[in-house]
DNA sequence: ATAAAACACGACCAAGTGGTCAGGTTTTTG
DNA sequence: CAAAAACCTGACCACTTGGTCGTGTTTTAT
């Protein structure tokens, strides 16, 4: 919900203000309003108090179910059961299952672009990269559901968010890559292809969220906070050494 | 298909010989045979020539569809269309969609346990780890479908393969971890928690398979062979440096 | 207070699904 | 060259699913 740092020079607009709002709009029910002369004027802020509360609850429940069962594996009824509302009611707020899924994904995308901060390029690579890895690791830890939904979506070729994410994603990535490239040019780190570094970080951090069940299998239980913290340290140290920054 | 190295002290049996065969058995149709006195004696090697050929084609098509649409998102009809056989026919060979999926997964699991070779512990960590990373990277490159099916399955909590994979997986991992542990004890590499190293390798290599569509988005096209080879080098070098092995 | 909007929801339906089955044709076996 | 096994498949069915609708209730605005 809250817009984090955000690259200033990005087309984030497409994803944030624009598409988030728009998603809320076409996800929001009450299609009937349109039938006759659209009486309710334009839109008095879209959504009464009740609506807002319920949409939030539904979204939360939906994320849970989508994460654990996948899009196709999720039935609207299952979500309804979880929020304890009749199915018809949730279809009243989100006019289709697809609309609900899109809304969930938009919420996720808002959080996805945790970038290097604006002054990254002037700072020490080691510091920026450390912070970036930690941010990603923490996201995996605190939002495994969202991470899973995102991963599943991408694995299946991003059928739903393709258009919403395509351009912005390219932008975010290019920006990060160019910062890294600059560091290399300045001789601040060993010569590497920035993209592959990003992939290594994304892959590793994503693993902790997406494969938590595998980790639990292996360890016999989930990672404790201390263990996770150790894992964070390991990733940071290994990457920094790997880049010859330590 | 070919059993690679394999940890000698593992219950791999459960997954390989046993469950692969067994899956073929209960996946294989002809349940009717059982109705009357089970005439066809015991089993003359299970499967005529036609059967073998068709099962293979179906399996291949199924893997494709499962990978791109997920288990729930896959309809038997879709697989049928792809192999150009009537739906009933594919249900004749694999008595249920679940059976087919299990069969596909078993094929995958057979290839999954690419381990350190038997003499790993006596070899140089750098060599073993390099080979391991390259093996995983190549698997991601040549078998992205299988990788995706596996990932999706794990993300959703491994509902299907849980039992088949649980113990073996723990075994494989423990074995690899103990080798790394030994290296650390011998002072051959810096002190790390072996598990976190494995996670980093798994996550990174998996990323190249599972997120190929994202990579394509970013680059505007898929990675070329040369680029992929550069990526391999980057991962190897970064990890080895990260472990202070270079 | 009262009208209008927003909210709630049981009942229902069309479409798609996995799976069965009966009766056919082809292949293998003796 | 039969008989038996293996293979093939259109038709069918039970069931789940997303989505609609009509109607009733609550909230909000005036």
Coordinates of C-alpha atoms (C1' of nucleotides) in Angstrom, one line a residue:
Chain A
X1 CA 0.0 0.0 0.0
X2 CA 2.7 2.5 0.9
X3 CA 4.9 3.6 -1.9
X4 CA 8.4 2.9 -0.9
X5 CA 11.5 4.7 -2.2
X6 CA 10.8 4.3 -5.9
X7 CA 13.1 5.2 -8.7
X8 CA 12.2 8.8 -9.6
X9 CA 12.9 8.4 -13.3
X10 CA 10.7 5.3 -13.8
X11 CA 7.4 4.8 -15.5
X12 CA 6.2 3.7 -12.2
X13 CA 3.1 5.7 -12.9
X14 CA 1.9 3.0 -15.1
X15 CA 1.9 0.5 -12.3
X16 CA 1.2 2.6 -9.2
X17 CA -1.2 5.4 -9.4
X18 CA -2.6 4.5 -12.7
X19 CA -3.0 0.8 -12.7
X20 CA -3.6 0.3 -9.0
X21 CA -6.5 2.7 -9.0
X22 CA -7.8 1.5 -12.3
X23 CA -7.6 -2.1 -11.0
X24 CA -9.7 -1.1 -8.0
X25 CA -12.1 0.5 -10.4
X26 CA -12.7 -2.3 -12.7
X27 CA -12.3 -4.9 -10.0
X28 CA -14.9 -3.0 -7.9
X29 CA -18.4 -4.3 -8.5
X30 CA -21.6 -2.4 -8.9
X31 CA -21.5 -2.6 -12.6
X32 CA -25.2 -1.9 -12.5
X33 CA -24.5 1.7 -11.6
X34 CA -23.6 2.1 -15.2
X35 CA -26.9 0.9 -16.6
X36 CA -29.1 3.9 -16.3
X37 CA -27.7 7.4 -16.6
X38 CA -24.9 6.7 -14.1
X39 CA -26.8 8.5 -11.4
X40 CA -24.1 8.4 -8.7
X41 CA -22.5 11.3 -10.3
X42 CA -18.9 10.5 -11.0
X43 CA -17.6 8.7 -8.0
X44 CA -17.6 10.0 -4.5
X45 CA -14.1 8.6 -3.8
X46 CA -15.1 5.1 -4.7
X47 CA -16.1 3.0 -1.9
X48 CA -18.0 3.6 1.3
X49 CA -16.5 2.7 4.7
X50 CA -17.9 -0.8 4.5
X51 CA -16.6 -1.4 1.1
X52 CA -13.1 -0.4 2.0
X53 CA -13.0 -2.7 5.0
X54 CA -14.4 -5.7 3.1
X55 CA -12.3 -5.2 0.1
X56 CA -9.3 -5.3 2.3
X57 CA -10.4 -8.5 4.1
X58 CA -11.2 -10.2 0.9
X59 CA -7.9 -9.2 -0.7
X60 CA -6.0 -10.6 2.3
X61 CA -7.8 -13.9 2.2
X62 CA -7.5 -14.1 -1.5
X63 CA -3.8 -13.7 -1.4
X64 CA -3.6 -16.5 1.1
X65 CA -5.6 -18.9 -1.1
X66 CA -4.0 -17.9 -4.4
X67 CA -0.5 -18.3 -2.8
X68 CA -1.2 -21.8 -1.6
X69 CA -3.4 -23.2 -4.4
X70 CA -2.5 -21.1 -7.5
X71 CA -4.9 -19.2 -9.6
X72 CA -6.7 -22.1 -11.2
X73 CA -6.6 -24.1 -8.0
X74 CA -8.4 -21.3 -6.1
X75 CA -12.2 -21.3 -6.1
X76 CA -14.1 -18.2 -5.2
X77 CA -15.9 -20.3 -2.7
X78 CA -12.7 -21.1 -0.9
X79 CA -12.0 -17.4 -0.6
X80 CA -15.5 -16.8 0.6
X81 CA -15.1 -19.5 3.2
X82 CA -12.0 -17.9 4.5
X83 CA -13.5 -14.4 4.9
X84 CA -16.7 -15.9 6.0
X85 CA -18.8 -14.1 3.5
X86 CA -21.1 -15.6 0.9
X87 CA -19.6 -16.1 -2.5
X88 CA -22.0 -13.8 -4.1
X89 CA -20.9 -11.0 -1.8
X90 CA -17.3 -11.3 -2.8
X91 CA -18.3 -11.3 -6.4
X92 CA -20.2 -8.1 -5.6
X93 CA -17.0 -6.4 -4.6
X94 CA -14.8 -7.8 -7.2
X95 CA -16.7 -8.5 -10.3
X96 CA -14.8 -11.5 -11.3
X97 CA -12.2 -14.0 -10.0
X98 CA -9.8 -12.6 -12.6
X99 CA -10.4 -9.1 -11.3
X100 CA -9.7 -10.2 -7.8
X101 CA -6.5 -11.8 -8.9
X102 CA -5.4 -8.7 -10.7
X103 CA -6.1 -6.6 -7.7
X104 CA -4.0 -8.9 -5.6
X105 CA -1.2 -8.8 -8.1
X106 CA -1.3 -5.0 -8.2
X107 CA -0.9 -4.8 -4.5
X108 CA 2.1 -7.0 -4.9
X109 CA 3.7 -5.0 -7.7
X110 CA 3.4 -1.9 -5.6
X111 CA 5.9 -3.5 -3.2
X112 CA 8.1 -5.1 -5.8
X113 CA 10.2 -2.2 -6.9
X114 CA 12.4 -1.9 -3.9
X115 CA 15.3 -0.3 -5.6
X116 CA 18.6 1.1 -4.8
X117 CA 18.0 4.5 -3.3
X118 CA 18.3 7.6 -5.4
X119 CA 21.9 8.3 -4.4
X120 CA 23.0 4.8 -4.9
X121 CA 25.5 5.7 -7.5
X122 CA 27.4 8.0 -5.2
X123 CA 27.5 5.5 -2.4
X124 CA 29.7 2.6 -1.7
X125 CA 28.6 -0.5 -3.7
X126 CA 29.1 -2.7 -0.7
X127 CA 26.6 -0.7 1.3
X128 CA 24.0 -0.4 -1.4
X129 CA 24.2 -4.1 -2.3
X130 CA 24.1 -5.1 1.3
X131 CA 20.9 -3.1 1.9
X132 CA 19.4 -4.4 -1.3
X133 CA 19.9 -8.0 -0.4
X134 CA 18.6 -7.5 3.1
X135 CA 15.5 -5.8 1.8
X136 CA 14.8 -8.6 -0.6
X137 CA 15.5 -11.2 2.1
X138 CA 13.1 -9.5 4.5
X139 CA 10.5 -9.3 1.9
X140 CA 10.8 -13.0 1.4
X141 CA 10.5 -13.5 5.1
X142 CA 7.6 -11.3 5.8
X143 CA 5.7 -11.7 2.6
X144 CA 6.2 -15.2 1.4
X145 CA 2.7 -15.4 0.0
X146 CA 3.1 -12.5 -2.3
X147 CA 6.4 -13.8 -3.3
X148 CA 4.9 -17.1 -4.3
X149 CA 2.0 -15.6 -6.2
X150 CA 4.5 -13.5 -8.1
X151 CA 6.7 -16.5 -8.8
X152 CA 3.9 -18.7 -10.0
X153 CA 2.7 -16.0 -12.2
X154 CA 6.1 -15.5 -13.8
X155 CA 6.7 -19.2 -14.1
X156 CA 3.6 -19.6 -16.1
X157 CA 4.7 -16.8 -18.4
X158 CA 3.0 -13.9 -16.6
X159 CA -0.3 -14.3 -18.5
X160 CA -2.1 -11.8 -16.2
X161 CA 0.5 -9.1 -15.4
X162 CA 2.5 -9.2 -18.6
X163 CA 1.2 -5.9 -19.8
X164 CA 1.1 -4.3 -16.4
X165 CA 4.6 -5.2 -15.5
X166 CA 6.5 -5.5 -18.8
X167 CA 7.7 -1.9 -19.3
X168 CA 8.1 -1.0 -15.6
X169 CA 10.1 -4.1 -14.9
X170 CA 12.5 -3.4 -17.8
X171 CA 12.9 0.1 -16.4
X172 CA 13.6 -0.8 -12.9
X173 CA 16.1 -3.4 -14.0
X174 CA 17.9 -1.1 -16.4
X175 CA 18.2 1.5 -13.8
X176 CA 19.8 -0.9 -11.3
X177 CA 22.0 -2.4 -13.9
X178 CA 23.2 1.0 -15.0
X179 CA 24.2 1.9 -11.4
X180 CA 26.2 -1.3 -11.1
X181 CA 27.7 -0.7 -14.5
X182 CA 28.8 2.7 -13.3
X183 CA 30.5 1.2 -10.3
X184 CA 32.3 -1.1 -12.5
X185 CA 33.4 1.7 -14.8
X186 CA 34.7 3.6 -11.8
X187 CA 36.7 0.6 -10.8
X188 CA 34.8 0.2 -7.6
X189 CA 34.1 -3.4 -8.1
X190 CA 35.3 -6.3 -10.3
X191 CA 34.0 -6.3 -13.9
X192 CA 30.8 -8.2 -14.0
X193 CA 27.6 -8.3 -16.1
X194 CA 25.1 -6.5 -13.8
X195 CA 22.1 -8.6 -14.8
X196 CA 23.7 -11.8 -13.6
X197 CA 24.3 -10.3 -10.3
X198 CA 20.7 -9.2 -10.0
X199 CA 19.6 -12.7 -11.0
X200 CA 21.7 -14.3 -8.4
X201 CA 20.3 -12.0 -5.7
X202 CA 16.7 -12.4 -6.9
X203 CA 17.0 -16.1 -7.3
X204 CA 18.5 -16.6 -3.9
X205 CA 16.2 -14.4 -2.0
X206 CA 13.2 -15.7 -3.8
X207 CA 14.2 -19.2 -2.8
X208 CA 13.6 -18.5 0.8
X209 CA 10.0 -17.6 0.2
X210 CA 9.0 -19.9 -2.5
X211 CA 10.7 -23.0 -1.2
X212 CA 9.9 -22.6 2.5
X213 CA 8.1 -25.9 2.4
X214 CA 11.2 -27.6 1.1
X215 CA 13.3 -26.0 3.7
X216 CA 10.9 -27.2 6.3
X217 CA 11.2 -30.7 4.9
X218 CA 14.9 -30.6 5.1
X219 CA 15.3 -29.1 8.5
X220 CA 12.2 -30.8 9.9
X221 CA 10.9 -27.3 10.8
X222 CA 10.8 -23.8 9.5
X223 CA 13.8 -21.6 9.9
X224 CA 14.0 -19.7 13.1
X225 CA 14.6 -16.0 13.2
X226 CA 18.1 -16.5 14.3
X227 CA 18.8 -19.0 11.5
X228 CA 17.2 -16.7 9.0
X229 CA 19.4 -13.9 10.2
X230 CA 22.4 -16.1 9.7
X231 CA 21.2 -16.9 6.2
X232 CA 21.0 -13.2 5.5
X233 CA 24.5 -12.7 6.7
X234 CA 25.7 -15.6 4.6
X235 CA 24.2 -14.2 1.5
X236 CA 25.5 -10.7 2.0
X237 CA 29.0 -11.8 2.9
X238 CA 29.2 -14.3 0.1
X239 CA 28.0 -11.9 -2.5
X240 CA 30.2 -9.1 -1.3
X241 CA 33.2 -11.4 -1.3
X242 CA 32.1 -12.7 -4.6
X243 CA 32.3 -9.3 -6.0
X244 CA 35.6 -8.6 -4.3
X245 CA 34.0 -5.8 -2.3
X246 CA 35.2 -7.3 1.0
Chain B
X1 CA 16.4 -42.2 -16.5
X2 CA 19.9 -43.0 -15.6
X3 CA 20.6 -43.1 -12.0
X4 CA 23.5 -40.7 -11.4
X5 CA 26.0 -41.0 -8.6
X6 CA 23.5 -41.3 -5.8
X7 CA 24.3 -41.2 -2.1
X8 CA 25.1 -44.7 -1.1
X9 CA 23.5 -44.4 2.3
X10 CA 20.2 -43.1 1.0
X11 CA 16.8 -44.4 0.8
X12 CA 16.9 -43.5 -2.9
X13 CA 15.2 -46.8 -3.5
X14 CA 12.0 -45.2 -2.4
X15 CA 12.2 -42.8 -5.2
X16 CA 14.0 -44.6 -8.0
X17 CA 13.4 -48.2 -8.6
X18 CA 10.5 -48.5 -6.3
X19 CA 8.4 -45.5 -6.9
X20 CA 9.2 -45.0 -10.5
X21 CA 8.2 -48.5 -11.4
X22 CA 5.2 -48.4 -9.1
X23 CA 4.1 -45.1 -10.6
X24 CA 4.3 -46.6 -14.0
X25 CA 2.3 -49.5 -12.7
X26 CA -0.6 -47.6 -11.2
X27 CA -0.4 -44.9 -13.8
X28 CA -0.6 -47.5 -16.5
X29 CA -4.2 -48.2 -17.5
X30 CA -5.7 -51.6 -18.2
X31 CA -7.2 -51.7 -14.8
X32 CA -9.8 -54.0 -16.3
X33 CA -7.2 -56.8 -16.5
X34 CA -7.7 -57.2 -12.9
X35 CA -11.4 -57.9 -13.2
X36 CA -11.4 -61.5 -14.1
X37 CA -8.8 -63.9 -12.9
X38 CA -6.0 -61.7 -14.0
X39 CA -5.4 -63.8 -17.0
X40 CA -2.3 -62.1 -18.5
X41 CA -0.2 -64.0 -16.0
X42 CA 1.8 -61.6 -13.9
X43 CA 3.1 -59.0 -16.4
X44 CA 5.2 -59.7 -19.4
X45 CA 7.5 -56.7 -18.9
X46 CA 4.6 -54.2 -18.7
X47 CA 3.7 -52.6 -21.9
X48 CA 3.7 -53.7 -25.5
X49 CA 5.6 -51.8 -28.1
X50 CA 2.7 -49.5 -28.8
X51 CA 2.1 -48.7 -25.2
X52 CA 5.7 -47.8 -24.6
X53 CA 5.8 -45.4 -27.5
X54 CA 2.5 -43.7 -26.7
X55 CA 3.3 -43.4 -23.0
X56 CA 6.4 -41.6 -23.9
X57 CA 4.7 -39.2 -26.2
X58 CA 2.0 -38.5 -23.7
X59 CA 4.4 -37.9 -21.0
X60 CA 6.3 -35.5 -23.1
X61 CA 3.2 -33.5 -24.0
X62 CA 1.9 -33.6 -20.5
X63 CA 5.1 -32.2 -19.1
X64 CA 4.8 -29.3 -21.6
X65 CA 1.3 -28.5 -20.6
X66 CA 1.8 -29.0 -16.9
X67 CA 4.8 -26.7 -17.0
X68 CA 3.1 -23.9 -18.7
X69 CA -0.4 -24.1 -17.1
X70 CA 0.1 -25.8 -13.7
X71 CA -1.6 -28.9 -12.5
X72 CA -5.1 -27.5 -12.1
X73 CA -4.7 -25.4 -15.1
X74 CA -4.1 -28.4 -17.3
X75 CA -7.0 -30.3 -18.7
X76 CA -6.6 -33.8 -20.0
X77 CA -8.2 -32.5 -23.2
X78 CA -5.3 -30.0 -23.6
X79 CA -2.8 -32.8 -23.4
X80 CA -4.9 -34.9 -25.7
X81 CA -4.9 -32.1 -28.3
X82 CA -1.2 -31.8 -28.1
X83 CA -0.5 -35.5 -28.7
X84 CA -3.3 -35.7 -31.2
X85 CA -5.0 -38.5 -29.4
X86 CA -8.5 -38.7 -28.1
X87 CA -8.9 -37.9 -24.5
X88 CA -10.2 -41.3 -23.7
X89 CA -7.1 -42.8 -25.1
X90 CA -4.8 -41.0 -22.9
X91 CA -6.9 -42.0 -19.9
X92 CA -6.5 -45.5 -21.2
X93 CA -2.8 -45.3 -20.6
X94 CA -2.8 -43.3 -17.5
X95 CA -5.8 -44.0 -15.5
X96 CA -6.2 -40.5 -14.1
X97 CA -4.9 -37.0 -14.5
X98 CA -3.3 -37.3 -11.1
X99 CA -1.6 -40.5 -12.2
X100 CA -0.2 -38.8 -15.2
X101 CA 1.1 -35.9 -13.2
X102 CA 2.7 -38.3 -10.7
X103 CA 4.4 -40.1 -13.6
X104 CA 5.8 -36.8 -14.9
X105 CA 7.0 -35.9 -11.5
X106 CA 8.7 -39.2 -11.0
X107 CA 10.6 -38.8 -14.3
X108 CA 11.7 -35.4 -12.9
X109 CA 12.8 -36.7 -9.6
X110 CA 15.0 -39.3 -11.2
X111 CA 17.0 -36.5 -12.6
X112 CA 16.9 -34.3 -9.6
X113 CA 19.5 -35.9 -7.4
X114 CA 22.6 -34.7 -9.2
X115 CA 24.9 -34.9 -6.3
X116 CA 28.5 -34.4 -5.6
X117 CA 30.3 -37.5 -6.9
X118 CA 31.3 -40.2 -4.5
X119 CA 34.8 -39.0 -3.9
X120 CA 33.8 -35.4 -3.4
X121 CA 35.1 -35.3 0.1
X122 CA 38.6 -36.1 -1.0
X123 CA 38.6 -33.6 -3.9
X124 CA 39.1 -29.9 -4.0
X125 CA 36.0 -28.0 -2.9
X126 CA 36.4 -25.5 -5.7
X127 CA 36.3 -28.3 -8.3
X128 CA 33.3 -30.1 -6.8
X129 CA 31.3 -26.9 -6.3
X130 CA 32.1 -25.7 -9.8
X131 CA 30.9 -28.9 -11.3
X132 CA 27.8 -28.9 -9.2
X133 CA 26.9 -25.4 -10.2
X134 CA 27.5 -26.1 -13.8
X135 CA 25.4 -29.2 -13.6
X136 CA 22.5 -27.4 -12.1
X137 CA 22.8 -24.5 -14.5
X138 CA 22.8 -26.9 -17.4
X139 CA 19.7 -28.6 -16.1
X140 CA 18.0 -25.3 -15.9
X141 CA 19.0 -24.6 -19.4
X142 CA 18.1 -27.9 -21.0
X143 CA 15.1 -28.8 -18.9
X144 CA 13.3 -25.6 -18.0
X145 CA 9.9 -27.4 -18.1
X146 CA 10.8 -29.9 -15.5
X147 CA 12.3 -27.3 -13.4
X148 CA 9.1 -25.3 -13.5
X149 CA 6.9 -28.2 -12.7
X150 CA 9.1 -29.0 -9.7
X151 CA 9.1 -25.4 -8.5
X152 CA 5.4 -25.0 -8.8
X153 CA 4.9 -28.2 -6.9
X154 CA 7.2 -27.1 -4.1
X155 CA 5.7 -23.6 -4.0
X156 CA 2.3 -25.1 -3.4
X157 CA 3.6 -27.2 -0.6
X158 CA 4.4 -30.3 -2.6
X159 CA 0.9 -31.8 -2.2
X160 CA 1.6 -34.6 -4.7
X161 CA 5.3 -35.5 -4.2
X162 CA 5.5 -34.8 -0.5
X163 CA 5.7 -38.5 0.4
X164 CA 7.8 -39.6 -2.5
X165 CA 10.3 -36.9 -2.0
X166 CA 10.4 -36.1 1.7
X167 CA 12.9 -38.6 3.0
X168 CA 15.1 -38.9 -0.1
X169 CA 15.4 -35.1 -0.3
X170 CA 16.4 -34.9 3.3
X171 CA 19.0 -37.6 2.7
X172 CA 20.5 -36.0 -0.4
X173 CA 20.8 -32.7 1.3
X174 CA 22.3 -34.1 4.5
X175 CA 24.9 -35.9 2.4
X176 CA 25.9 -32.8 0.5
X177 CA 25.9 -30.7 3.6
X178 CA 28.1 -33.2 5.4
X179 CA 30.7 -33.1 2.7
X180 CA 30.8 -29.3 2.9
X181 CA 30.9 -29.5 6.6
X182 CA 33.9 -31.7 6.3
X183 CA 35.7 -29.3 4.1
X184 CA 35.1 -26.6 6.6
X185 CA 36.4 -28.8 9.4
X186 CA 39.5 -29.4 7.3
X187 CA 40.0 -25.7 6.9
X188 CA 39.6 -26.1 3.1
X189 CA 37.1 -23.3 3.0
X190 CA 35.8 -20.5 5.2
X191 CA 33.3 -21.5 7.9
X192 CA 29.8 -21.4 6.6
X193 CA 26.6 -23.1 7.1
X194 CA 26.4 -25.6 4.3
X195 CA 22.6 -25.4 3.9
X196 CA 22.8 -21.7 3.0
X197 CA 25.3 -22.3 0.3
X198 CA 23.1 -25.0 -1.2
X199 CA 20.1 -22.6 -1.0
X200 CA 22.1 -20.0 -2.8
X201 CA 23.1 -22.3 -5.6
X202 CA 19.6 -23.9 -5.9
X203 CA 17.9 -20.5 -5.9
X204 CA 20.2 -19.0 -8.4
X205 CA 20.2 -21.8 -10.9
X206 CA 16.5 -22.4 -10.5
X207 CA 15.9 -18.8 -11.4
X208 CA 17.3 -19.2 -14.9
X209 CA 14.7 -21.9 -15.6
X210 CA 11.7 -20.6 -13.8
X211 CA 12.0 -17.0 -14.7
X212 CA 13.0 -17.3 -18.2
X213 CA 10.0 -15.3 -19.3
X214 CA 11.0 -12.5 -17.0
X215 CA 14.5 -12.6 -18.4
X216 CA 13.1 -12.5 -21.8
X217 CA 11.0 -9.5 -20.8
X218 CA 14.0 -7.7 -19.5
X219 CA 16.4 -8.5 -22.3
X220 CA 13.7 -8.3 -25.0
X221 CA 14.7 -11.9 -26.0
X222 CA 15.9 -15.1 -24.5
X223 CA 19.5 -15.5 -23.3
X224 CA 21.8 -16.7 -26.1
X225 CA 24.1 -19.6 -25.5
X226 CA 27.0 -17.3 -25.1
X227 CA 25.2 -15.2 -22.6
X228 CA 24.1 -18.2 -20.7
X229 CA 27.7 -19.4 -20.6
X230 CA 28.8 -16.1 -19.3
X231 CA 26.1 -16.4 -16.6
X232 CA 27.5 -19.8 -15.7
X233 CA 30.9 -18.3 -15.3
X234 CA 29.7 -15.5 -13.3
X235 CA 27.9 -17.7 -10.8
X236 CA 30.8 -20.1 -10.5
X237 CA 33.3 -17.3 -10.0
X238 CA 31.2 -15.3 -7.6
X239 CA 30.4 -18.3 -5.4
X240 CA 34.0 -19.5 -5.3
X241 CA 35.2 -16.1 -4.5
X242 CA 32.4 -15.8 -2.0
X243 CA 33.6 -18.9 -0.3
X244 CA 37.2 -17.7 -0.4
X245 CA 38.1 -20.6 -2.7
X246 CA 39.7 -18.4 -5.4
Chain C
dA1 C1' -38.2 10.6 8.1
dT2 C1' -37.8 9.1 3.6
dA3 C1' -35.8 8.1 -0.7
dA4 C1' -31.8 6.5 -2.8
dA5 C1' -27.8 4.3 -2.8
dA6 C1' -25.0 0.6 -1.0
dC7 C1' -24.8 -3.8 0.8
dA8 C1' -26.1 -8.8 1.5
dC9 C1' -27.1 -13.4 -0.3
dG10 C1' -29.9 -17.8 -1.6
dA11 C1' -31.0 -19.8 -5.7
dC12 C1' -29.9 -20.8 -10.0
dC13 C1' -27.5 -21.8 -14.5
dA14 C1' -24.3 -22.7 -18.4
dA15 C1' -19.8 -24.4 -19.3
dG16 C1' -16.1 -27.2 -18.5
dT17 C1' -14.0 -31.0 -16.0
dG18 C1' -12.3 -35.8 -14.9
dG19 C1' -13.6 -40.1 -15.5
dT20 C1' -16.4 -44.4 -17.2
dC21 C1' -18.1 -47.6 -20.4
dA22 C1' -19.6 -50.3 -24.2
dG23 C1' -18.4 -51.8 -28.2
dG24 C1' -15.4 -51.6 -31.8
dT25 C1' -10.6 -52.5 -34.4
dT26 C1' -5.9 -54.0 -34.5
dT27 C1' -2.1 -56.7 -32.8
dT28 C1' -0.1 -60.6 -30.7
dT29 C1' 0.1 -65.3 -29.5
dG30 C1' -0.4 -70.3 -29.9
Chain D
dC1 C1' -5.9 -68.8 -38.8
dA2 C1' -8.5 -68.3 -34.8
dA3 C1' -8.7 -66.7 -30.0
dA4 C1' -7.1 -63.6 -26.8
dA5 C1' -5.1 -59.7 -25.5
dA6 C1' -4.2 -55.0 -26.3
dC7 C1' -5.6 -50.9 -28.2
dC8 C1' -8.9 -47.2 -29.6
dT9 C1' -12.8 -44.0 -29.1
dG10 C1' -17.5 -41.6 -29.3
dA11 C1' -21.0 -40.9 -26.1
dC12 C1' -22.1 -40.1 -21.8
dC13 C1' -22.4 -38.6 -16.7
dA14 C1' -21.7 -36.6 -12.2
dC15 C1' -19.8 -32.8 -10.4
dT16 C1' -17.5 -28.4 -9.7
dT17 C1' -16.9 -23.8 -11.1
dG18 C1' -17.5 -18.8 -12.2
dG19 C1' -20.9 -15.8 -12.6
dT20 C1' -25.9 -13.7 -12.6
dC21 C1' -30.3 -12.3 -10.7
dG22 C1' -34.0 -10.9 -7.9
dT23 C1' -35.1 -9.5 -3.8
dG24 C1' -34.4 -8.1 0.7
dT25 C1' -31.9 -5.3 4.3
dT26 C1' -28.9 -1.7 6.0
dT27 C1' -26.6 2.7 5.5
dT28 C1' -26.3 7.3 3.9
dA29 C1' -27.7 11.8 2.3
dT30 C1' -31.1 15.4 2.4

